[in-house]
PDB file of C-alpha atoms in Angstrom:
ATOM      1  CA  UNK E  30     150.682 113.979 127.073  1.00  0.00           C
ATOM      2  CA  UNK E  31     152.355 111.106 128.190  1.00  0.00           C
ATOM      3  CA  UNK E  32     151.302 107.820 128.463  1.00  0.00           C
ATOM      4  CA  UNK E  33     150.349 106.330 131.768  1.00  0.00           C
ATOM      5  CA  UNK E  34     152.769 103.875 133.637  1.00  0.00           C
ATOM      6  CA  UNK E  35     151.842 100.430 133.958  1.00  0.00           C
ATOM      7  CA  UNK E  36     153.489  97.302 135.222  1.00  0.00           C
ATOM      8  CA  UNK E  37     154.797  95.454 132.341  1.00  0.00           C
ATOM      9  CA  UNK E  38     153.692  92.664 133.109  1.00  0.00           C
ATOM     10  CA  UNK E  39     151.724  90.494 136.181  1.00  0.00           C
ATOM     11  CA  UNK E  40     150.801  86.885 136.646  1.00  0.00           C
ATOM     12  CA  UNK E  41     148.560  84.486 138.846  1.00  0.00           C
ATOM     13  CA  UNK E  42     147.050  81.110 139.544  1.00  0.00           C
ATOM     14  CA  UNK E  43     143.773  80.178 138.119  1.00  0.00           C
ATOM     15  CA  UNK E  44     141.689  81.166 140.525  1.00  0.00           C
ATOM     16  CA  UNK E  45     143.393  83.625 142.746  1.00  0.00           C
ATOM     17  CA  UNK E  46     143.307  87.171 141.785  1.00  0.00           C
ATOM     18  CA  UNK E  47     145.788  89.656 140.435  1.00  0.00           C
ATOM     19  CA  UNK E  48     145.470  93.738 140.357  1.00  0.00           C
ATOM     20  CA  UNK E  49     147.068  95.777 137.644  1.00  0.00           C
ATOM     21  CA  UNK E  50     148.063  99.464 137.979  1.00  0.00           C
ATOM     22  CA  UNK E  51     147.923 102.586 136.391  1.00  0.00           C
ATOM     23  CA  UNK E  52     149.485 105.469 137.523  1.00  0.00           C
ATOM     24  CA  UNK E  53     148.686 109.035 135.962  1.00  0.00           C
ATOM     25  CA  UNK E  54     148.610 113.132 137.345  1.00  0.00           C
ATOM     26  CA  UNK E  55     146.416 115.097 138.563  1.00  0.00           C
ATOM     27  CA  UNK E  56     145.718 116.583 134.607  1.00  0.00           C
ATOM     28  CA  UNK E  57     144.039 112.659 133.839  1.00  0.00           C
ATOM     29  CA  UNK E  58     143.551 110.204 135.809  1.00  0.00           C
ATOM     30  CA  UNK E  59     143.306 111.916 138.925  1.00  0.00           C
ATOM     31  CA  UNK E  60     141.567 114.722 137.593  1.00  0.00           C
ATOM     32  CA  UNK E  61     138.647 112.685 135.795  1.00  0.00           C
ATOM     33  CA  UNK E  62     136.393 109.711 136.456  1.00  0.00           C
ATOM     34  CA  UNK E  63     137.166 108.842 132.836  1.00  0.00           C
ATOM     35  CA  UNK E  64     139.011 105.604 133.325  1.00  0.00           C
ATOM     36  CA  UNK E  65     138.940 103.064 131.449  1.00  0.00           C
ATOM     37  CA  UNK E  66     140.047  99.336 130.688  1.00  0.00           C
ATOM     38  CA  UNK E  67     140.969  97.258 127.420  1.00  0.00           C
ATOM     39  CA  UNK E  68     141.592  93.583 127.030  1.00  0.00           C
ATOM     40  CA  UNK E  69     143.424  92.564 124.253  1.00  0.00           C
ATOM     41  CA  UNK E  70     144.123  89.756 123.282  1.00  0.00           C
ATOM     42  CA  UNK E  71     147.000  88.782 120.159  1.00  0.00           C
ATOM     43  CA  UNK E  72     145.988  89.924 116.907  1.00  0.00           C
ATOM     44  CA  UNK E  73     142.637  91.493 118.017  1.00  0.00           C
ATOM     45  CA  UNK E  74     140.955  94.441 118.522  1.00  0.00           C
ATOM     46  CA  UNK E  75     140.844  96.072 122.406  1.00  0.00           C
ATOM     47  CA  UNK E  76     137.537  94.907 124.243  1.00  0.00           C
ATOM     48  CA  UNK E  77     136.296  97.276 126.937  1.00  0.00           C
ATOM     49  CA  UNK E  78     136.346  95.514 130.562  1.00  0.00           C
ATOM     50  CA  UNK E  79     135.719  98.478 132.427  1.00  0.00           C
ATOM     51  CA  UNK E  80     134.792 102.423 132.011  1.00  0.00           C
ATOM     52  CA  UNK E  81     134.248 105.442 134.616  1.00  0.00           C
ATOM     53  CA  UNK E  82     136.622 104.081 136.787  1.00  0.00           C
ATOM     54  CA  UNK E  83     134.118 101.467 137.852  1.00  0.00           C
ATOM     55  CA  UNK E  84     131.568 100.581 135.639  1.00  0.00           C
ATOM     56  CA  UNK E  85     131.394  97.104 133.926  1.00  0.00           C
ATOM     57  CA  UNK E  86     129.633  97.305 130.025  1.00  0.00           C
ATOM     58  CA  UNK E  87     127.431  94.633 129.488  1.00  0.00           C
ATOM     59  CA  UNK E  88     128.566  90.842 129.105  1.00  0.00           C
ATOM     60  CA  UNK E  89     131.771  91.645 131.569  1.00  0.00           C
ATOM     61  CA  UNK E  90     131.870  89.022 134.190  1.00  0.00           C
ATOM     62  CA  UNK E  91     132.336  90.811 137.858  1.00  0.00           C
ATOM     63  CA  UNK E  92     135.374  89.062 137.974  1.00  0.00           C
ATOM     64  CA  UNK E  93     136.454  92.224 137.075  1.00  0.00           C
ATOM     65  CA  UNK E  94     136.365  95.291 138.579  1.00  0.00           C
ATOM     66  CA  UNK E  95     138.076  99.056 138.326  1.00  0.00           C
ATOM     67  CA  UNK E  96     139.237 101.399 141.184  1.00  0.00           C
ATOM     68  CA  UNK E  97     140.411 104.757 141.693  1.00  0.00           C
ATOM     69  CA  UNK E  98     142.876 106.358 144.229  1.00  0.00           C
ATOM     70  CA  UNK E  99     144.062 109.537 143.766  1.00  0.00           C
ATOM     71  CA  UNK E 100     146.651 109.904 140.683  1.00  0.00           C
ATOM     72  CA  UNK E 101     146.529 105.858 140.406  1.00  0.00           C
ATOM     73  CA  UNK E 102     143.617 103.973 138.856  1.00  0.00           C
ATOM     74  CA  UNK E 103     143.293  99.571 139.248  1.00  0.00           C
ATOM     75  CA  UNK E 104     142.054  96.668 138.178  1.00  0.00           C
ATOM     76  CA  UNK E 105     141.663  93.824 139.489  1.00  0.00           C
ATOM     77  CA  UNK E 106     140.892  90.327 138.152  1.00  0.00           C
ATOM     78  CA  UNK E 107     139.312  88.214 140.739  1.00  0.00           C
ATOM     79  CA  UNK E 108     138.396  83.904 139.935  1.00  0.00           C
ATOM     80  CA  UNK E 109     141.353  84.013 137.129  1.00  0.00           C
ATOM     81  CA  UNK E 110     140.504  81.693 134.121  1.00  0.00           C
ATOM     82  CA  UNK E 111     142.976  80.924 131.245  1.00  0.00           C
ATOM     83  CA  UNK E 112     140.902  82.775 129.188  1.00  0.00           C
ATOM     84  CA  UNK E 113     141.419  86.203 130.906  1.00  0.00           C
ATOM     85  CA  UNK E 114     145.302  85.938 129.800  1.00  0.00           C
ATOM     86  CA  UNK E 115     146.020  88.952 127.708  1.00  0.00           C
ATOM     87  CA  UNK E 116     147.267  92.398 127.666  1.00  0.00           C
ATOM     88  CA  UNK E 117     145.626  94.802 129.414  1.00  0.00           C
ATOM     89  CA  UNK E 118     145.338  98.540 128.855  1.00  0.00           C
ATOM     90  CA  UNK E 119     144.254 101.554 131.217  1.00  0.00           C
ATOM     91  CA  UNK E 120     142.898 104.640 129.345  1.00  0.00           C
ATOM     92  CA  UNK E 121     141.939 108.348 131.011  1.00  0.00           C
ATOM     93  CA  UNK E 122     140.524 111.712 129.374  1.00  0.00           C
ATOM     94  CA  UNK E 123     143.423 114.005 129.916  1.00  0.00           C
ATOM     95  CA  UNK E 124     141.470 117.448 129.103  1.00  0.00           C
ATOM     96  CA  UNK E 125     140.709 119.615 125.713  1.00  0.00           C
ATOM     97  CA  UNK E 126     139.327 116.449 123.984  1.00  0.00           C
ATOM     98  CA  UNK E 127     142.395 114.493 124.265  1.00  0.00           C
ATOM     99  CA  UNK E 128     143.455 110.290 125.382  1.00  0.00           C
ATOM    100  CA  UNK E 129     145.857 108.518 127.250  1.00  0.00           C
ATOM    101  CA  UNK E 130     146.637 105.362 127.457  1.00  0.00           C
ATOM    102  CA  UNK E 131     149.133 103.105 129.570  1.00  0.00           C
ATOM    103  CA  UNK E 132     151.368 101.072 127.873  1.00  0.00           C
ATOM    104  CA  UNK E 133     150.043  98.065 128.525  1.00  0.00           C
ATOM    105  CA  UNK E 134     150.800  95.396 130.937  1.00  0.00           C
ATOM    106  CA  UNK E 135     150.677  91.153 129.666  1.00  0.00           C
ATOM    107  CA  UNK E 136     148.856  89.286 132.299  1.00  0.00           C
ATOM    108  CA  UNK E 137     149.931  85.705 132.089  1.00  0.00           C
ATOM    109  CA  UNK E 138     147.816  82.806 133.917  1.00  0.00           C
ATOM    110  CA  UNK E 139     150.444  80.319 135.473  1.00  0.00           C
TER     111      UNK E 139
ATOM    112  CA  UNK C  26     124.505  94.740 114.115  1.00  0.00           C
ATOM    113  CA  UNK C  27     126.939  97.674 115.062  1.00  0.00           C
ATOM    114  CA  UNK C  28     130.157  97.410 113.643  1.00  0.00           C
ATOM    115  CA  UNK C  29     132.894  99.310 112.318  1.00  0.00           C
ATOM    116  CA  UNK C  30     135.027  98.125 108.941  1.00  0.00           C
ATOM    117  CA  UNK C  31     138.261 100.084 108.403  1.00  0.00           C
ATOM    118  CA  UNK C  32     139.995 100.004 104.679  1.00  0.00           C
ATOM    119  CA  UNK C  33     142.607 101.742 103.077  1.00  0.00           C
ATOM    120  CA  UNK C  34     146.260 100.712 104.999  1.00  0.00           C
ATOM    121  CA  UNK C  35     149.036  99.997 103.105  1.00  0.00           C
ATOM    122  CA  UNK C  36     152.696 100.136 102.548  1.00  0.00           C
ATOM    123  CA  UNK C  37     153.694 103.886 101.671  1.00  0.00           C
ATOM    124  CA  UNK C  38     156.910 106.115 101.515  1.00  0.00           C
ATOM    125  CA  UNK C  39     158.179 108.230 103.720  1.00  0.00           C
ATOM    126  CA  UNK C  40     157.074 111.462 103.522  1.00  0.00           C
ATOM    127  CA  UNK C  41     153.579 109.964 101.692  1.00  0.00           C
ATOM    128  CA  UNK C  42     149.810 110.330 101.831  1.00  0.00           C
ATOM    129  CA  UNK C  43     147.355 107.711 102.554  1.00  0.00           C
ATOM    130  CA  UNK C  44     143.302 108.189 103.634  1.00  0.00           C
ATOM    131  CA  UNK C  45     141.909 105.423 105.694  1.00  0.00           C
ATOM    132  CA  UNK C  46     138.611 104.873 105.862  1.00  0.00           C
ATOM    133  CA  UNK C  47     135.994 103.275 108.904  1.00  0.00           C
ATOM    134  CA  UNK C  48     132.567 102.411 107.254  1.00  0.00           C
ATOM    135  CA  UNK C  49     129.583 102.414 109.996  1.00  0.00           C
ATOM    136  CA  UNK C  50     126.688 100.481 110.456  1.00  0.00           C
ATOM    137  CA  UNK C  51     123.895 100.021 113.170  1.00  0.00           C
ATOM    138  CA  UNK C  52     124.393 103.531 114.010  1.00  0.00           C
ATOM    139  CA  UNK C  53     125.189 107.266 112.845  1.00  0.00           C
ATOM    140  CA  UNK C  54     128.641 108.332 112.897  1.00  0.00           C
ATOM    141  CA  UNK C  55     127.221 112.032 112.946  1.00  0.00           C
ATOM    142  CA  UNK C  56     125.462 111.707 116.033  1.00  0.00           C
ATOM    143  CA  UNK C  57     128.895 110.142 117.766  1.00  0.00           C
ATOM    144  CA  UNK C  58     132.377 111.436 118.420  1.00  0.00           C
ATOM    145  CA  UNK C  59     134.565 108.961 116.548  1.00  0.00           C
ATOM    146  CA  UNK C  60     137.966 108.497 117.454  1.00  0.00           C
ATOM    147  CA  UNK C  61     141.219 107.164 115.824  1.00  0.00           C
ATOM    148  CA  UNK C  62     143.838 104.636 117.485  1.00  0.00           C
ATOM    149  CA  UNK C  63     146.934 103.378 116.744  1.00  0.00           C
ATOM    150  CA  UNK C  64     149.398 100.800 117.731  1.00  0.00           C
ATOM    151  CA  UNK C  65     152.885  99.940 116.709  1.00  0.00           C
ATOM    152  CA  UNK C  66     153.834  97.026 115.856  1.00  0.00           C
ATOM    153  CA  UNK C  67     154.593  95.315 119.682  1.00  0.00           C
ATOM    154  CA  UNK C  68     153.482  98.246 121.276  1.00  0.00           C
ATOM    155  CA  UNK C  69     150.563  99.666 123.118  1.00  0.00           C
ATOM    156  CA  UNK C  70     147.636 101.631 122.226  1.00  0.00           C
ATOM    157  CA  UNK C  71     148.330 105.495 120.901  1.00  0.00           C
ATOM    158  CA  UNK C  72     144.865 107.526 120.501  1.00  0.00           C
ATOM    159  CA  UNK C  73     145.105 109.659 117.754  1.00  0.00           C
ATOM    160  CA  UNK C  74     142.677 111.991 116.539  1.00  0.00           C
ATOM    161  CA  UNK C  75     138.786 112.907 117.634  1.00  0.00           C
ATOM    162  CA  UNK C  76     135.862 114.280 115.440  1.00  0.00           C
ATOM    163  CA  UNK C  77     132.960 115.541 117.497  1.00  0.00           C
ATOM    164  CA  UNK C  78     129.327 115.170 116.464  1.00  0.00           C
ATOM    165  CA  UNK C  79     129.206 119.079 115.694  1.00  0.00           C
ATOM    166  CA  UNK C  80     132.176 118.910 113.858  1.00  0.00           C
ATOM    167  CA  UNK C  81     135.104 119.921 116.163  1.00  0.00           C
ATOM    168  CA  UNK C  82     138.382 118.039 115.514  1.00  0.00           C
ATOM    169  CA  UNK C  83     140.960 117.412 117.907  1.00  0.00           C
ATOM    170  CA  UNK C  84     144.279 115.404 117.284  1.00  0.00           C
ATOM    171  CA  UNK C  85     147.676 113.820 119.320  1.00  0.00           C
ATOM    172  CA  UNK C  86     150.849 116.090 119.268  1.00  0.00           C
ATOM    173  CA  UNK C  87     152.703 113.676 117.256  1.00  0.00           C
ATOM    174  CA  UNK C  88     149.976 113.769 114.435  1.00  0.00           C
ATOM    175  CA  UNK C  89     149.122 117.368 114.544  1.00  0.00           C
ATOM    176  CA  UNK C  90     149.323 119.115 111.428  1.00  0.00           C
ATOM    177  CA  UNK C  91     149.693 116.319 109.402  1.00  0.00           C
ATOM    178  CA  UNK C  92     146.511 114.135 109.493  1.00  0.00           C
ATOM    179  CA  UNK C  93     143.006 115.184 109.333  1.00  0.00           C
ATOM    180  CA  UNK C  94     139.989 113.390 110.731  1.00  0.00           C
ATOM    181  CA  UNK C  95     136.613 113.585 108.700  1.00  0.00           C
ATOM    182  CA  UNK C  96     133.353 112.061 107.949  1.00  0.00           C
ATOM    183  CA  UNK C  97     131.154 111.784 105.503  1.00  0.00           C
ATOM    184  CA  UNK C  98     127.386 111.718 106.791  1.00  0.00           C
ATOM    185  CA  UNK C  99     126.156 110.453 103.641  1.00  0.00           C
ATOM    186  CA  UNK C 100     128.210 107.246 103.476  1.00  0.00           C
ATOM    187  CA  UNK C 101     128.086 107.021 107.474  1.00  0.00           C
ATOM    188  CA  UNK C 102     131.639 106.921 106.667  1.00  0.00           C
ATOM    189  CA  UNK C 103     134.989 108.333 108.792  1.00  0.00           C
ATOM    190  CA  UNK C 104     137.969 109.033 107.400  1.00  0.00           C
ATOM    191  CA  UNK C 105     141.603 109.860 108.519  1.00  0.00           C
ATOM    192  CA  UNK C 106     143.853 111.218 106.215  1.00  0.00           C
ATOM    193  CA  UNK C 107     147.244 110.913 106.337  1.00  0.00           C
ATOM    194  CA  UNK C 108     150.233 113.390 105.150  1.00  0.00           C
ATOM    195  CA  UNK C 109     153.912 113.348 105.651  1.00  0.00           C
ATOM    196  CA  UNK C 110     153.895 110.054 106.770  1.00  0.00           C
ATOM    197  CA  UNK C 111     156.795 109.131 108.843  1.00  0.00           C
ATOM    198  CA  UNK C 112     158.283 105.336 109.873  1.00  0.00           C
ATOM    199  CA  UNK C 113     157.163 106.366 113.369  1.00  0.00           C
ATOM    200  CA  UNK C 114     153.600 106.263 112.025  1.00  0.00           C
ATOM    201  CA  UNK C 115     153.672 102.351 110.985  1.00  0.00           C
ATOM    202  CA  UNK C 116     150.756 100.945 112.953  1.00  0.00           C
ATOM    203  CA  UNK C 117     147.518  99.375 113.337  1.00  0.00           C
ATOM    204  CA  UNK C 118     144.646 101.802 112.852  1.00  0.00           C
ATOM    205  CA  UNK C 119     141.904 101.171 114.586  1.00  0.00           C
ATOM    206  CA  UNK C 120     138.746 103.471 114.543  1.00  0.00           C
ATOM    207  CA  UNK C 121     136.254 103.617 117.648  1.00  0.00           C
ATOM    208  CA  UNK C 122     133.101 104.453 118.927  1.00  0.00           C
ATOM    209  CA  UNK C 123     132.362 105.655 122.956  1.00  0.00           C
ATOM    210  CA  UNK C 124     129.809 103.616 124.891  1.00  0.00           C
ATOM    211  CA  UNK C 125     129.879 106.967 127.134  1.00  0.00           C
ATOM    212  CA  UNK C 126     132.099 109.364 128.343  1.00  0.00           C
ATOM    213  CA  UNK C 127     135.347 108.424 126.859  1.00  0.00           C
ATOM    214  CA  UNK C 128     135.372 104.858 126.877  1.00  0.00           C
ATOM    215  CA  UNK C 129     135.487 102.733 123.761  1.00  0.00           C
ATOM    216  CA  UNK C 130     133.419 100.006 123.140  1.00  0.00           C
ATOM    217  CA  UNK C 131     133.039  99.502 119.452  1.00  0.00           C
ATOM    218  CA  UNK C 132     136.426  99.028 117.174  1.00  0.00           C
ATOM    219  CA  UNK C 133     136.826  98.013 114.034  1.00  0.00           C
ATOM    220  CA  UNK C 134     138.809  95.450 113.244  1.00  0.00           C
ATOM    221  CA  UNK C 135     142.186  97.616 112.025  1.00  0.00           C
ATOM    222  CA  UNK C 136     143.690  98.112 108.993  1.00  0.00           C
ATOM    223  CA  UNK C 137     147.749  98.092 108.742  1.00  0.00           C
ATOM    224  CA  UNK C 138     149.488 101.316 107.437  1.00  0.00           C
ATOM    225  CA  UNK C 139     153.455 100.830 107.048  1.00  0.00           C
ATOM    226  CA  UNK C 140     155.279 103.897 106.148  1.00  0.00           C
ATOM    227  CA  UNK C 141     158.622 102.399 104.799  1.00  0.00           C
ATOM    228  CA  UNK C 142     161.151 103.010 101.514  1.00  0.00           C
TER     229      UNK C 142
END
């Protein structure tokens, strides 16, 4: 499988809000409501932001929030705070048990 | 608390063996399918390997005949053992637990594995 295509990298005021892309086929990300989001920040573990395209876990703000359309799954980061800079990861079930992941894309907070 | 501790990484030839090792607690690793990730140094997130609570294993094409995913239900322990390691394998290796579906939400903390002469 290869991995799914995000922007490298995106950026935004605090406040506004930014939206970061992740493009798949129709044998993950299109094919399954199995997306799902990471946060990372340096030298940490990934924190899930988002899962089922859409869902938040509990303790995500609803800053954030997931979409799906077609082969391309988003997120987008409403209310940015300094805190939410990071690298971000998009993550689909791709069929017979087996992950994806984009390659990650650095969100920097201007 | 739930939580996941990873041991065993290392530096190790190429062409070496190394078991890792992701001790659980707050919950049974038995009842769960456990995964493995990885991630090169710089670089994103690689998933790597799946056990299944009844036992069925399921691994990435570029570790596929040379690592093996277990558990041991006694310890609450997983395990991912590692043969023929290559310098492509150098990485972080994180294990993780689903909150549903196929989304993570518990990770250890990582352990480093560097695969280098």
């Amino acid at each position: 499988q290869s991995a799914l295509t995000q922007p490298r990298s995106v950026s935004g005021s605090p406040g506004q809000s930014v939206t970061i892309s992740c493009t798949g086929t129709s044998s993950d990300v299109g094919g399954y409501n199995y997306v799902s989001w990471y946060q990372q920040h340096p030298g940490k573990a990934p924190k899930l932001m988002i899962y089922d395209v859409s869902k938040r876990p509990s303790g995500v703000p609803d800053r954030f929030s997931g979409s799906k359309s077609g082969n391309t799954a988003s997120l987008t980061i409403s209310g940015l705070q300094a805190e939410d800079e990071a690298d971000y990861y998009c993550c689909s079930y791709a069929g017979s048990a087996h992950v994806v992941f984009g390659g990650g894309t650095k969100l920097t907070v201007l | 608390e739930v939580q996941l501790v990873e041991s065993g990484g290392g530096l190790v030839q190429p062409g070496g063996s190394l078991r890792l090792s992701c001790a659980a607690s707050g919950f049974t690793v038995s009842s769960n399918y456990m995964s493995w990730v990885r991630q090169a140094p710089g670089k994103g997130l690689e998933w790597v390997s799946v056990i299944y609570s009844g036992g069925s294993t399921y691994y990435a094409d570029s570790v596929k005949g040379r690592f093996t995913i277990s558990r041991d239900n006694s310890k609450n322990t997983l395990y991912l053992q590692m043969n023929s390691l290559r310098a492509e394998d150098t990485a972080v290796y994180y294990c993780a637990r689903p909150l549903t579906g196929y989304a993570f939400d518990i990770w250890g903390q990582g352990t480093m594995v560097t695969v280098s002469s």
